[in-house]
XYZ file of C-alpha atoms in Angstrom:
760
model
C -20.561 -15.793 -18.024
C -17.263 -17.176 -18.761
C -14.018 -15.242 -18.481
C -12.693 -16.761 -22.180
C -16.036 -16.006 -23.980
C -15.490 -12.615 -24.931
C -11.787 -14.209 -26.955
C -12.353 -14.904 -30.460
C -11.472 -18.665 -31.807
C -7.379 -17.964 -32.565
C -7.332 -16.016 -29.230
C -9.449 -18.293 -26.688
C -7.146 -21.784 -28.550
C -3.616 -19.337 -27.381
C -4.417 -18.709 -23.909
C -5.667 -22.090 -23.196
C -2.570 -23.418 -24.555
C -0.438 -23.348 -21.901
C 2.840 -26.356 -21.624
C 5.209 -25.965 -23.850
C 6.997 -23.634 -26.468
C 4.371 -21.025 -28.355
C 4.655 -18.547 -30.034
C 1.418 -15.802 -31.066
C 1.883 -13.713 -34.381
C -0.591 -11.506 -33.463
C -1.262 -8.628 -36.061
C -1.910 -5.011 -35.372
C -4.807 -4.128 -33.938
C -5.519 -8.326 -33.142
C -5.804 -7.881 -29.538
C -2.435 -9.344 -28.580
C -1.890 -7.539 -24.860
C -5.755 -8.839 -24.573
C -3.960 -12.462 -25.330
C -1.474 -11.590 -23.218
C -3.415 -11.220 -20.190
C -6.016 -13.360 -20.258
C -3.752 -16.727 -20.724
C -1.859 -15.415 -17.517
C -5.123 -14.909 -15.477
C -6.229 -18.596 -17.063
C -2.869 -19.802 -15.669
C -3.562 -18.488 -12.333
C -7.499 -20.247 -12.390
C -4.908 -23.106 -13.795
C -3.630 -23.441 -10.189
C 0.291 -21.728 -11.098
C 1.527 -20.148 -8.537
C 1.497 -17.243 -9.062
C 4.885 -16.648 -8.250
C 6.465 -18.362 -11.018
C 5.386 -16.467 -13.813
C 7.306 -14.188 -15.062
C 6.128 -11.694 -17.820
C 8.289 -8.584 -19.387
C 6.770 -6.273 -21.712
C 7.076 -3.736 -23.557
C 6.798 -0.940 -20.893
C 6.333 -0.499 -17.618
C 2.920 1.069 -17.959
C 1.986 -2.295 -19.987
C 2.572 -3.918 -16.948
C 0.556 -2.303 -13.950
C -2.044 -1.916 -16.896
C -2.525 -6.106 -17.683
C -2.073 -6.109 -13.733
C -5.120 -4.655 -12.724
C -6.889 -6.492 -15.951
C -5.842 -9.448 -14.550
C -7.169 -9.648 -10.799
C -10.112 -8.038 -12.407
C -10.198 -11.402 -13.846
C -9.165 -13.667 -11.264
C -9.655 -11.430 -7.490
C -7.653 -10.563 -5.504
C -4.013 -9.183 -5.404
C -2.633 -12.590 -6.884
C -0.957 -10.709 -10.026
C 0.988 -8.465 -7.520
C 2.838 -11.707 -6.556
C 3.893 -11.726 -10.571
C 7.654 -10.759 -12.052
C 6.432 -8.207 -14.482
C 7.722 -5.509 -16.437
C 10.250 -4.308 -18.735
C 13.543 -6.504 -19.711
C 15.411 -3.386 -17.403
C 13.143 -2.705 -15.307
C 12.633 -7.307 -14.366
C 16.901 -7.436 -14.992
C 17.687 -4.645 -12.327
C 16.195 -6.087 -9.861
C 17.794 -9.394 -10.259
C 20.910 -7.325 -10.251
C 20.525 -5.390 -7.061
C 19.401 -8.822 -5.260
C 22.937 -10.512 -6.440
C 24.963 -7.087 -6.678
C 28.104 -8.302 -4.584
C 28.269 -11.397 -6.903
C 30.362 -8.399 -9.619
C 31.255 -6.273 -7.386
C 28.881 -3.744 -7.493
C 26.775 -1.674 -3.838
C 23.035 -3.000 -4.305
C 22.238 0.674 -4.623
C 24.150 0.692 -7.557
C 22.758 3.990 -9.345
C 21.986 3.767 -13.232
C 22.850 5.839 -14.918
C 20.716 7.346 -18.186
C 21.630 8.846 -21.859
C 22.963 12.004 -20.133
C 25.131 10.603 -18.320
C 26.590 8.091 -19.945
C 26.933 10.978 -22.915
C 28.800 13.621 -20.028
C 30.537 10.111 -18.812
C 31.704 9.900 -22.312
C 32.861 13.132 -23.164
C 35.075 13.959 -19.998
C 37.204 10.828 -21.235
C 37.372 12.149 -24.745
C 38.600 15.301 -22.608
C 41.272 13.744 -20.569
C 42.616 11.612 -23.678
C 42.974 14.260 -25.631
C 40.743 13.793 -28.582
C 38.884 15.545 -31.114
C 35.450 16.011 -29.837
C 34.391 16.678 -32.728
C 35.436 13.293 -34.433
C 34.287 11.676 -31.013
C 31.150 13.014 -30.610
C 29.882 11.664 -27.432
C 26.712 10.111 -29.485
C 28.188 8.276 -30.934
C 30.882 6.638 -28.790
C 28.181 5.524 -27.062
C 26.000 4.077 -30.088
C 28.959 2.331 -30.013
C 30.022 0.925 -26.976
C 26.234 -0.058 -26.533
C 26.264 -2.306 -29.539
C 29.675 -3.927 -28.693
C 27.233 -4.348 -24.835
C 23.899 -5.540 -26.470
C 26.351 -8.809 -28.235
C 27.754 -8.968 -25.741
C 31.218 -7.852 -26.293
C 32.992 -6.710 -22.885
C 36.084 -3.915 -23.578
C 38.930 -6.843 -23.681
C 36.805 -8.040 -25.825
C 36.414 -5.763 -28.270
C 39.797 -4.629 -28.105
C 41.507 -8.212 -29.297
C 38.803 -8.301 -32.175
C 40.672 -6.668 -34.879
C 37.849 -6.900 -37.238
C 35.937 -4.423 -34.910
C 38.917 -2.306 -34.048
C 39.886 -2.173 -37.797
C 35.908 -0.333 -38.523
C 36.375 2.225 -36.028
C 40.418 3.184 -37.806
C 38.199 3.070 -41.235
C 35.687 5.634 -39.716
C 38.199 7.389 -38.271
C 37.619 7.213 -34.574
C 41.176 4.189 -33.643
C 41.013 5.061 -30.387
C 37.069 3.475 -29.116
C 38.521 1.014 -27.910
C 40.280 2.497 -26.030
C 37.771 4.873 -24.865
C 34.973 1.717 -24.042
C 37.601 0.701 -22.103
C 38.747 3.430 -19.841
C 34.738 4.186 -19.541
C 33.938 0.871 -18.743
C 36.313 1.198 -15.512
C 34.958 4.353 -14.384
C 30.824 3.284 -14.087
C 32.470 0.046 -11.854
C 34.333 2.628 -10.210
C 31.402 4.428 -9.334
C 28.656 2.007 -8.595
C 26.867 2.646 -11.616
C 25.288 1.143 -14.432
C 24.513 2.282 -18.007
C 20.480 0.970 -19.293
C 22.499 -1.557 -21.429
C 25.070 -2.829 -18.506
C 21.868 -3.582 -17.157
C 21.229 -6.954 -19.582
C 24.927 -7.397 -19.759
C 25.386 -7.241 -16.721
C 22.219 -10.219 -16.062
C 23.893 -12.442 -19.038
C 27.223 -12.297 -17.001
C 25.697 -12.814 -14.279
C 23.684 -16.296 -15.422
C 27.305 -17.225 -17.403
C 29.408 -17.545 -14.599
C 26.904 -18.292 -10.825
C 24.990 -21.126 -12.028
C 23.862 -21.005 -8.772
C 22.074 -18.472 -9.494
C 21.014 -19.156 -13.054
C 19.393 -22.800 -11.326
C 17.744 -20.574 -9.229
C 15.840 -18.467 -11.346
C 15.183 -21.336 -13.801
C 13.663 -22.972 -11.139
C 11.499 -20.265 -10.356
C 9.592 -18.749 -13.470
C 8.160 -22.392 -14.533
C 6.442 -19.761 -17.178
C 8.088 -17.521 -19.244
C 6.085 -14.831 -21.707
C 7.987 -11.935 -23.477
C 5.734 -9.689 -25.272
C 7.170 -7.822 -28.229
C 9.915 -10.527 -29.482
C 10.407 -9.073 -32.810
C 12.169 -5.905 -30.998
C 14.332 -8.056 -28.638
C 18.133 -7.755 -29.412
C 20.977 -10.682 -29.092
C 21.687 -9.960 -25.643
C 17.381 -9.865 -23.788
C 17.182 -13.224 -26.155
C 19.953 -15.021 -24.908
C 18.050 -13.959 -21.348
C 14.586 -15.459 -22.533
C 16.347 -18.407 -23.731
C 18.465 -19.482 -20.963
C 15.523 -18.757 -17.802
C 12.844 -20.560 -19.997
C 15.512 -23.799 -20.965
C 14.282 -25.999 -17.662
C 11.165 -26.033 -18.074
C 10.396 -24.602 -21.774
C 7.435 -23.077 -20.586
C 8.162 -20.147 -22.919
C 5.411 -17.772 -24.725
C 6.909 -14.896 -26.911
C 3.980 -12.812 -28.494
C 4.503 -10.439 -31.384
C 4.927 -9.140 -34.948
C 7.541 -9.858 -37.462
C 6.156 -7.373 -39.945
C 6.332 -4.438 -36.825
C 10.045 -4.968 -36.028
C 11.616 -1.718 -36.253
C 14.479 -1.495 -33.699
C 16.879 -2.928 -34.874
C 19.218 0.656 -34.564
C 18.861 -0.487 -31.050
C 20.068 -4.145 -31.200
C 16.678 -5.390 -32.044
C 16.952 -8.534 -34.393
C 14.312 -10.279 -36.526
C 15.883 -12.885 -36.464
C 14.471 -13.884 -32.742
C 11.212 -14.739 -33.876
C 11.356 -15.906 -37.669
C 14.586 -18.616 -35.415
C 12.146 -19.580 -33.383
C 10.734 -22.429 -34.532
C 14.214 -23.906 -34.956
C 15.021 -22.806 -30.434
C 11.687 -24.681 -30.023
C 11.499 -27.535 -33.051
C 8.255 -29.029 -31.464
C 6.821 -25.336 -30.405
C 2.575 -24.273 -31.497
C 2.049 -21.366 -33.637
C -0.977 -19.462 -32.988
C -1.569 -16.649 -35.488
C -4.329 -13.290 -34.337
C -5.644 -11.660 -37.877
C -9.337 -10.615 -37.106
C -8.043 -6.477 -36.482
C -10.287 -4.748 -34.348
C -8.587 -1.115 -34.315
C -8.537 -0.217 -37.909
C -11.193 0.325 -40.466
C -10.874 -2.205 -43.757
C -9.842 0.138 -46.562
C -6.870 1.117 -43.548
C -6.356 -2.476 -43.131
C -6.580 -3.593 -46.828
C -4.342 -1.173 -48.214
C -1.423 -2.160 -44.335
C -1.805 -5.380 -46.122
C -0.867 -4.130 -49.506
C 2.021 -2.314 -48.185
C 4.168 -5.188 -45.892
C 3.133 -7.970 -48.940
C 6.404 -6.300 -50.874
C 8.524 -7.871 -48.027
C 10.064 -11.568 -48.486
C 11.107 -11.860 -45.151
C 8.110 -12.657 -43.357
C 6.352 -15.165 -41.525
C 3.037 -15.125 -43.616
C -0.511 -13.528 -42.118
C -3.852 -12.391 -43.516
C -4.849 -10.083 -41.844
C -8.459 -8.905 -41.690
C -11.213 -6.984 -40.220
C -15.294 -7.013 -40.042
C -14.703 -3.235 -39.068
C -16.441 -0.537 -41.138
C -15.455 -0.091 -45.115
C -13.609 4.063 -43.965
C -12.347 6.054 -45.563
C -9.731 5.474 -48.329
C -5.757 7.129 -47.124
C -5.746 10.667 -48.198
C -2.784 11.130 -50.041
C -2.184 15.354 -50.140
C 0.660 17.219 -52.460
C 1.965 20.225 -50.723
C 4.580 23.007 -52.041
C 7.103 23.528 -49.102
C 7.305 21.963 -46.456
C 5.915 24.598 -44.252
C 2.581 24.522 -46.711
C 2.488 21.134 -44.950
C 2.426 22.706 -41.820
C -0.907 24.610 -42.589
C -2.788 21.545 -44.567
C -2.286 19.018 -41.897
C -3.237 21.388 -39.162
C -6.541 22.550 -41.314
C -7.834 19.392 -41.846
C -7.703 18.579 -38.455
C -9.094 21.616 -36.773
C -12.001 20.506 -39.755
C -11.806 17.300 -38.161
C -12.342 18.314 -34.720
C -14.988 20.640 -35.838
C -17.841 19.073 -38.329
C -16.855 15.580 -35.942
C -16.427 17.093 -32.586
C -13.565 14.969 -32.378
C -11.082 15.618 -28.837
C -6.819 17.287 -29.613
C -6.076 13.847 -27.790
C -7.868 11.765 -31.275
C -5.062 12.966 -33.884
C -1.413 12.601 -34.097
C 1.196 13.715 -36.657
C 4.260 10.824 -37.304
C 7.069 11.969 -39.138
C 10.375 9.847 -39.342
C 12.790 11.690 -37.267
C 12.305 14.999 -35.377
C 13.078 17.859 -37.352
C 10.707 17.311 -38.620
C 8.367 18.675 -36.367
C 9.363 22.770 -36.371
C 6.602 23.294 -39.914
C 4.175 21.524 -37.527
C 5.050 23.054 -34.486
C 4.664 26.957 -35.965
C 1.151 26.660 -37.536
C -0.470 24.516 -34.603
C 0.650 27.390 -32.354
C -1.493 29.768 -34.587
C -4.621 27.907 -34.699
C -3.850 27.600 -30.577
C -4.335 24.218 -31.302
C -2.679 22.574 -28.190
C 0.038 20.143 -28.835
C 2.444 17.824 -26.512
C 6.742 16.358 -28.555
C 7.131 12.854 -27.425
C 10.415 12.191 -27.433
C 11.873 15.800 -26.087
C 12.295 16.976 -23.519
C 10.809 14.836 -20.684
C 10.145 15.819 -16.816
C 13.336 14.225 -14.811
C 15.101 15.724 -17.420
C 15.179 18.988 -16.975
C 17.459 20.961 -14.951
C 16.125 21.323 -12.341
C 14.513 17.245 -11.859
C 18.690 15.856 -12.319
C 19.798 18.356 -10.158
C 17.584 17.520 -6.473
C 17.656 14.338 -8.443
C 22.102 13.833 -8.140
C 21.362 14.804 -5.113
C 18.546 11.779 -4.559
C 21.119 9.429 -6.366
C 23.963 10.827 -4.494
C 22.654 9.764 -1.123
C 21.748 6.536 -1.754
C 25.561 5.977 -3.795
C 27.920 8.635 -2.806
C 30.835 6.619 -5.484
C 28.252 7.749 -8.085
C 30.649 11.186 -10.056
C 28.179 12.346 -12.647
C 25.878 13.063 -10.209
C 28.941 14.663 -7.714
C 29.955 16.865 -10.827
C 26.796 17.716 -11.009
C 26.212 19.290 -7.211
C 29.119 19.341 -5.683
C 28.828 23.627 -6.351
C 25.335 23.921 -6.012
C 23.769 25.690 -5.106
C 26.506 27.657 -5.450
C 29.347 27.349 -1.629
C 32.381 28.023 -3.718
C 34.214 25.346 -5.211
C 35.198 26.413 -7.856
C 36.445 24.851 -11.532
C 40.346 24.507 -10.733
C 39.983 22.423 -7.291
C 37.492 20.195 -9.073
C 40.373 19.397 -11.678
C 42.888 18.879 -8.928
C 40.593 16.319 -7.416
C 39.313 14.491 -10.756
C 43.643 14.638 -11.967
C 43.915 13.463 -7.807
C 41.306 10.646 -8.346
C 43.345 9.562 -12.143
C 46.342 9.116 -10.103
C 45.625 7.248 -7.736
C 42.935 5.527 -9.594
C 40.304 5.947 -7.003
C 37.084 7.712 -7.337
C 36.553 11.099 -7.120
C 34.430 10.251 -3.672
C 37.378 8.611 -2.421
C 39.432 11.576 -2.870
C 36.517 14.273 -1.011
C 36.340 11.779 1.343
C 39.519 11.507 2.736
C 42.442 14.055 1.882
C 44.800 12.885 4.712
C 44.997 9.877 2.523
C 44.598 11.167 -1.133
C 46.321 14.842 -1.235
C 44.868 17.099 -3.498
C 46.512 21.060 -4.034
C 43.659 23.210 -3.444
C 43.743 25.528 -0.620
C 42.660 24.763 3.176
C 39.369 27.160 2.695
C 38.485 24.757 -0.294
C 38.906 21.144 1.420
C 36.593 22.599 4.049
C 34.011 23.535 2.096
C 34.422 20.344 -0.300
C 34.416 18.272 3.493
C 30.840 20.080 4.474
C 29.876 19.327 1.191
C 31.006 14.951 2.139
C 29.513 15.796 5.672
C 26.372 17.033 4.594
C 25.942 14.286 1.649
C 27.552 11.368 4.490
C 23.955 12.643 6.587
C 21.853 11.449 3.853
C 23.072 8.487 3.255
C 22.344 7.333 6.798
C 18.564 8.145 6.853
C 18.876 6.721 2.923
C 17.379 2.797 4.255
C 14.815 3.203 7.079
C 13.503 6.453 6.613
C 10.468 7.045 4.225
C 11.584 8.762 0.701
C 8.976 11.884 1.044
C 10.677 12.657 4.539
C 14.240 12.435 3.405
C 13.262 14.443 -0.389
C 11.791 17.527 1.553
C 14.458 17.277 4.015
C 16.938 17.044 1.173
C 15.623 19.430 -0.799
C 15.065 21.782 2.296
C 18.676 21.870 4.402
C 20.615 20.652 0.179
C 20.059 24.556 -0.841
C 17.608 24.098 -3.687
C 14.604 25.144 -2.329
C 16.078 28.499 -1.013
C 17.770 29.432 -4.860
C 14.303 28.566 -6.473
C 12.044 30.177 -4.272
C 14.317 33.209 -4.568
C 14.254 33.015 -8.154
C 10.579 35.575 -8.793
C 10.642 35.201 -12.474
C 8.875 33.587 -14.673
C 11.173 30.535 -15.399
C 11.575 30.677 -11.636
C 8.581 30.751 -10.192
C 8.377 27.655 -13.008
C 11.512 25.961 -11.692
C 10.251 25.547 -7.837
C 7.299 24.885 -8.959
C 8.611 21.511 -11.209
C 10.511 20.910 -7.653
C 6.763 20.821 -5.750
C 5.692 18.849 -8.973
C 8.357 16.021 -8.097
C 8.020 15.842 -4.970
C 4.607 15.371 -4.721
C 5.391 12.480 -7.040
C 7.233 11.028 -4.446
C 4.474 11.548 -1.604
C 2.419 9.502 -4.398
C 4.944 7.261 -4.311
C 5.174 6.361 -0.437
C 1.085 5.843 0.190
C 1.549 3.714 -2.986
C 4.037 1.546 -1.234
C 2.550 1.721 1.971
C -0.645 0.927 0.487
C 1.881 -2.570 -0.953
C 3.031 -2.949 2.607
C 6.477 -2.193 1.649
C 9.169 0.738 3.066
C 8.703 2.215 -0.062
C 12.652 4.283 0.219
C 14.018 7.639 -1.569
C 16.544 4.235 -3.194
C 13.869 2.639 -4.195
C 12.394 5.902 -6.464
C 15.019 6.527 -8.137
C 14.811 3.027 -9.238
C 10.806 2.877 -10.378
C 12.344 7.487 -12.158
C 15.391 5.664 -14.037
C 13.424 2.641 -15.585
C 10.419 5.066 -16.285
C 9.936 4.960 -20.788
C 8.728 8.302 -22.203
C 5.205 5.779 -22.447
C 5.085 5.846 -18.904
C 5.733 9.751 -18.554
C 2.916 11.010 -19.398
C 0.598 14.096 -17.513
C -2.793 14.658 -16.819
C -2.227 18.120 -19.186
C -0.621 15.276 -21.907
C -3.794 14.071 -22.400
C -5.319 15.793 -24.030
C -3.455 17.170 -26.828
C -2.562 16.226 -30.440
C 0.668 14.141 -30.455
C 3.812 14.852 -32.270
C 6.242 11.829 -32.604
C 8.528 10.212 -34.722
C 7.473 6.519 -35.971
C 9.463 5.103 -33.690
C 7.436 6.272 -30.748
C 4.270 6.008 -31.877
C 4.486 2.073 -31.477
C 1.701 0.508 -29.976
C -0.490 3.669 -29.872
C -3.131 4.293 -31.469
C -5.277 7.500 -32.529
C -9.069 7.894 -34.640
C -6.946 10.144 -36.932
C -3.202 9.881 -37.655
C -1.078 11.518 -39.700
C 2.162 9.926 -41.804
C 4.069 13.555 -43.132
C 7.108 13.669 -45.214
C 6.359 11.115 -47.633
C 9.044 11.763 -49.855
C 12.385 9.761 -51.234
C 15.719 9.876 -49.377
C 13.457 11.217 -45.927
C 11.429 8.163 -46.008
C 11.582 6.153 -46.990
C 15.783 6.648 -45.098
C 19.166 7.806 -47.456
C 20.589 5.564 -45.090
C 18.614 2.211 -45.457
C 18.406 2.177 -49.009
C 21.876 0.464 -50.119
C 20.000 -3.285 -48.827
C 17.160 -4.921 -48.432
C 17.138 -5.787 -45.451
C 17.451 -2.004 -44.367
C 14.228 -1.647 -47.178
C 12.107 -3.912 -45.789
C 12.703 -2.340 -41.931
C 11.596 1.153 -43.342
C 9.018 -0.189 -44.855
C 7.717 -2.653 -41.379
C 8.179 1.056 -40.005
C 5.655 1.871 -42.489
C 3.603 -0.239 -42.284
C 3.250 0.589 -38.325
C 2.950 3.778 -38.758
C -0.484 3.671 -41.127
C -1.776 1.105 -38.580
C -2.095 2.987 -36.272
C -5.025 4.478 -37.473
C -8.424 3.107 -36.914
C -10.581 6.753 -38.613
C -8.361 7.659 -41.087
C -4.958 8.098 -42.167
C -3.353 10.935 -44.136
C 0.105 11.149 -45.939
C 1.590 14.011 -47.679
C 4.662 14.257 -49.241
C 6.135 17.745 -50.556
C 7.624 19.178 -53.732
C 10.023 20.799 -52.179
C 11.804 20.582 -49.054
C 14.395 23.063 -46.449
C 17.573 19.809 -45.274
C 20.101 21.640 -43.825
C 19.595 25.266 -44.639
C 19.132 24.404 -48.864
C 15.856 23.902 -50.707
C 16.212 21.343 -52.308
C 13.119 19.601 -54.458
C 11.969 15.779 -53.062
C 10.483 12.614 -55.545
C 7.206 11.653 -53.585
C 8.510 8.011 -51.416
C 8.247 5.007 -53.428
C 5.959 3.614 -50.238
C 3.047 5.830 -51.804
C 3.563 3.772 -55.258
C 3.364 0.617 -53.488
C -0.308 0.651 -51.569
C -3.144 -0.789 -52.746
C -4.587 2.193 -55.341
C -7.924 1.032 -54.668
C -7.624 2.041 -51.411
C -6.910 5.474 -51.953
C -7.223 10.182 -52.547
C -5.023 11.627 -54.419
C -5.742 15.014 -53.040
C -3.741 18.330 -54.462
C -2.516 20.813 -52.199
C -0.806 23.510 -54.552
C -2.938 26.643 -53.549
C -2.868 29.711 -56.356
C -2.724 34.032 -55.269
C -6.645 33.710 -55.042
C -9.845 33.332 -53.503
C -11.053 30.625 -50.787
C -8.787 31.590 -47.940
C -10.846 31.336 -44.365
C -8.763 30.556 -41.227
C -5.698 32.888 -39.786
C -5.783 33.244 -44.103
C -5.028 29.983 -44.720
C -7.387 27.995 -47.293
C -8.703 24.808 -45.928
C -7.729 21.673 -47.364
C -11.437 20.833 -48.037
C -11.108 23.752 -50.508
C -8.351 22.960 -51.786
C -8.065 22.795 -56.488
C -7.147 18.753 -57.736
C -5.426 19.781 -60.849
C -5.188 16.867 -63.411
C -7.793 14.789 -61.238
C -11.393 14.211 -61.416
C -14.226 14.271 -57.886
C -11.690 13.793 -55.340
C -11.561 10.135 -54.556
C -11.661 8.901 -58.676
C -8.457 10.045 -59.861
C -7.486 9.534 -63.140
C -4.568 8.851 -62.988
C -2.218 6.316 -60.620
C 0.543 7.711 -58.596
C 3.849 7.527 -61.487
C 1.365 9.375 -63.523
C 0.876 11.752 -61.313
C 4.336 12.840 -60.593
C 5.297 13.476 -64.394
C 1.844 15.900 -64.703
C 3.543 17.163 -60.939
C 6.824 18.423 -62.616
C 5.839 19.845 -65.717
C 5.626 23.355 -66.261
C 2.703 24.607 -64.653
C 0.695 27.920 -66.356
C -2.044 30.699 -66.422
C -2.634 33.568 -66.658
C -1.371 34.064 -70.806
C 1.340 31.666 -70.620
C 3.336 28.566 -71.092
C 6.842 27.470 -70.247
C 8.415 26.339 -72.568
C 7.709 29.975 -74.691
C 9.784 31.042 -71.394
C 12.009 33.761 -72.867
C 14.608 36.125 -71.356
C 12.952 39.456 -70.434
C 8.833 37.569 -68.941
C 7.270 38.030 -65.749
C 6.708 35.531 -63.911
C 5.379 34.326 -60.487
C 6.945 32.316 -57.877
C 5.115 30.168 -54.635
C 7.078 30.928 -53.022
C 8.886 33.729 -53.744
C 6.738 35.837 -56.186
C 6.669 37.624 -58.951
C 9.874 38.428 -60.338
C 11.401 38.621 -64.014
C 13.884 36.307 -66.011
C 17.462 36.828 -66.193
C 19.246 33.972 -68.474
C 17.985 30.644 -69.115
C 20.709 27.622 -69.252
C 20.644 24.607 -70.789
C 17.448 22.487 -72.868
C 14.923 20.095 -71.644
C 14.150 18.646 -68.538
C 17.617 19.650 -67.125
C 16.722 23.659 -68.944
C 17.179 26.537 -66.276
C 16.373 29.838 -64.988
C 18.369 32.827 -62.976
C 15.421 35.253 -62.152
C 15.277 37.852 -60.424
C 13.039 38.333 -57.416
C 12.182 41.529 -55.237
C 11.236 39.692 -51.899
C 14.424 37.321 -52.528
C 16.899 38.045 -55.118
C 18.224 36.089 -57.334
C 17.582 32.599 -57.419
C 18.556 29.960 -60.244
C 15.726 27.678 -60.555
C 15.606 24.209 -62.615
C 11.972 24.440 -64.586
C 10.909 20.997 -64.586
C 11.028 21.934 -60.356
C 10.513 25.419 -60.424
C 6.638 25.524 -61.289
C 7.007 28.865 -61.842
C 3.685 30.791 -64.318
C 4.001 32.926 -66.781
C 2.719 37.261 -66.291
C 1.930 38.428 -69.742
């Protein structure tokens, strides 16, 4: 059978179009990765040299999977010659080949977020600035934004508008921090993630011969997730494709959700302005989700004005309607969703990996974690502490980094006294002071005290000199010793393995095992490099580790667990059963997005992305009250719930009473919940607007309504239990009651939200 026979008509047309600029608008679940893979395979089948193809993907994992699929189509290992990977991984390699032109060593260090913030924090402290005002993450975000817009430190300082914005936000010294940060990174032979793109632009701008080389090399350029490219990435792609204009971009404007990282939706919306003769292909058949989910998602995104029109459809089954669950509190929300997962797993024989709980912010995970732990259900939080961010792992990798690049100051400061070797803070402060005084790196100072005198004792100098010699011995082996052999040598001779082995506490044993796991990973890396007939040095391994994305870090134990993650992190993934939680105004959409239509439309695209992760079922939940910043605040259902076509939703009410229907762990099963204000499940008598009014009317049971509430009445509250009314203030919808609850003390409650039940 012909390899193209498995494609639908739209996919096949996109694959078979070889030459000239083209854009593939791919609706959610429409098989865009399949199209990218088959298009590359088709290019190879048509005789295109594999070395002339550049493919930029969303993750390194995706690139690897695409290579394997391409090989299965065309045979052999021709795909190994394709330059394929993420923007950062591809351009890190280009920078290493040309680092001397920019004044960097070829083995430059790549700083991760933690390294960058640590350096910024040190600079803020040295400048004598208020650390509460100049918070490292905020300053880093400002510097990152500047780099993504190709604004150098000098241009930043010269831009009155930018400096004025900093002054207005009471951070007038950011330009100084940026200048010093860039200087320190350069001295340390280090680039952060943003530099990998920024410096690539500088390289292509200032060295025409380099630009022409890569323009001639890459005759065919393919870009995945084009809607998520920022200005810096856009310029690189445009320059590289300028000679042949055989550029194929794939994406979906409806899934552009990374503006906070600098992503610019205009890149995909304005593609036709850059290439007036481009061809447009639309992939509109969804293979992932049920018909109800697809139509519900369409009804959401059609409200956005800035979009490329498309009509996503599916031939899949009708499927269940989207369930909308109302809960009293965030803790109840956690219990309800956990029980729902348990029920579905038991009734359908689903696996844990089939479930995902998606939220707007990481802080929302708490109530779900607690409930999942109580039922002993395995889960994994994405965006939490990854394997490579654990202290013991970062410690050993700091030794590796320092061996590859001794001028790496963040690595040096981390391990110069670990394991403890008697080099105290006072000594290191003196070394830092000398480095700043002579305007050199810390390594320059500690490796040549005669040239750079430091006022520390002879004993400390001797210990630092021994450390320096140890690192030099590792560095001498860096480019010829097999990665595993050198890594194992460093782990042992540095004293890290012994230090962790001697700690017999459960935590110490775990840390020791993590180091062994890291070494095993390096061994596997070495074997893989040998299979490719490549040397596979420790420097090469460090590049791989530095450029891992969250999606690349999945371990075996993560593979059958319930997934908890932010919606931003879920992009590109899919799950049979998806729960989108916290659908409340000022939470989702975020309060910060309500100042402009552009920001609100991005929040709506985020909601669209969340819904389209679901294959079989999609459940939305919101709460009446939620603890935020330590305060119990009333919440209002998100406007996005109202925007879904009511044809495709079920409305449920999870306000359970104090009696009846207890099941597993004392929680009431979702299937047993009462549906106040509704008839049968799936047949709502009121729309959501009416539901808000019903739910904000004081409830009654057991003998009296709160309309006749009086001082002295006994009442019951779902959260605080039984209490007595001690005062009433105000009238109508603003009336408040002061109630004394024996369990929690006195509370002042707004009656329309309190849901008090009069007990007679």
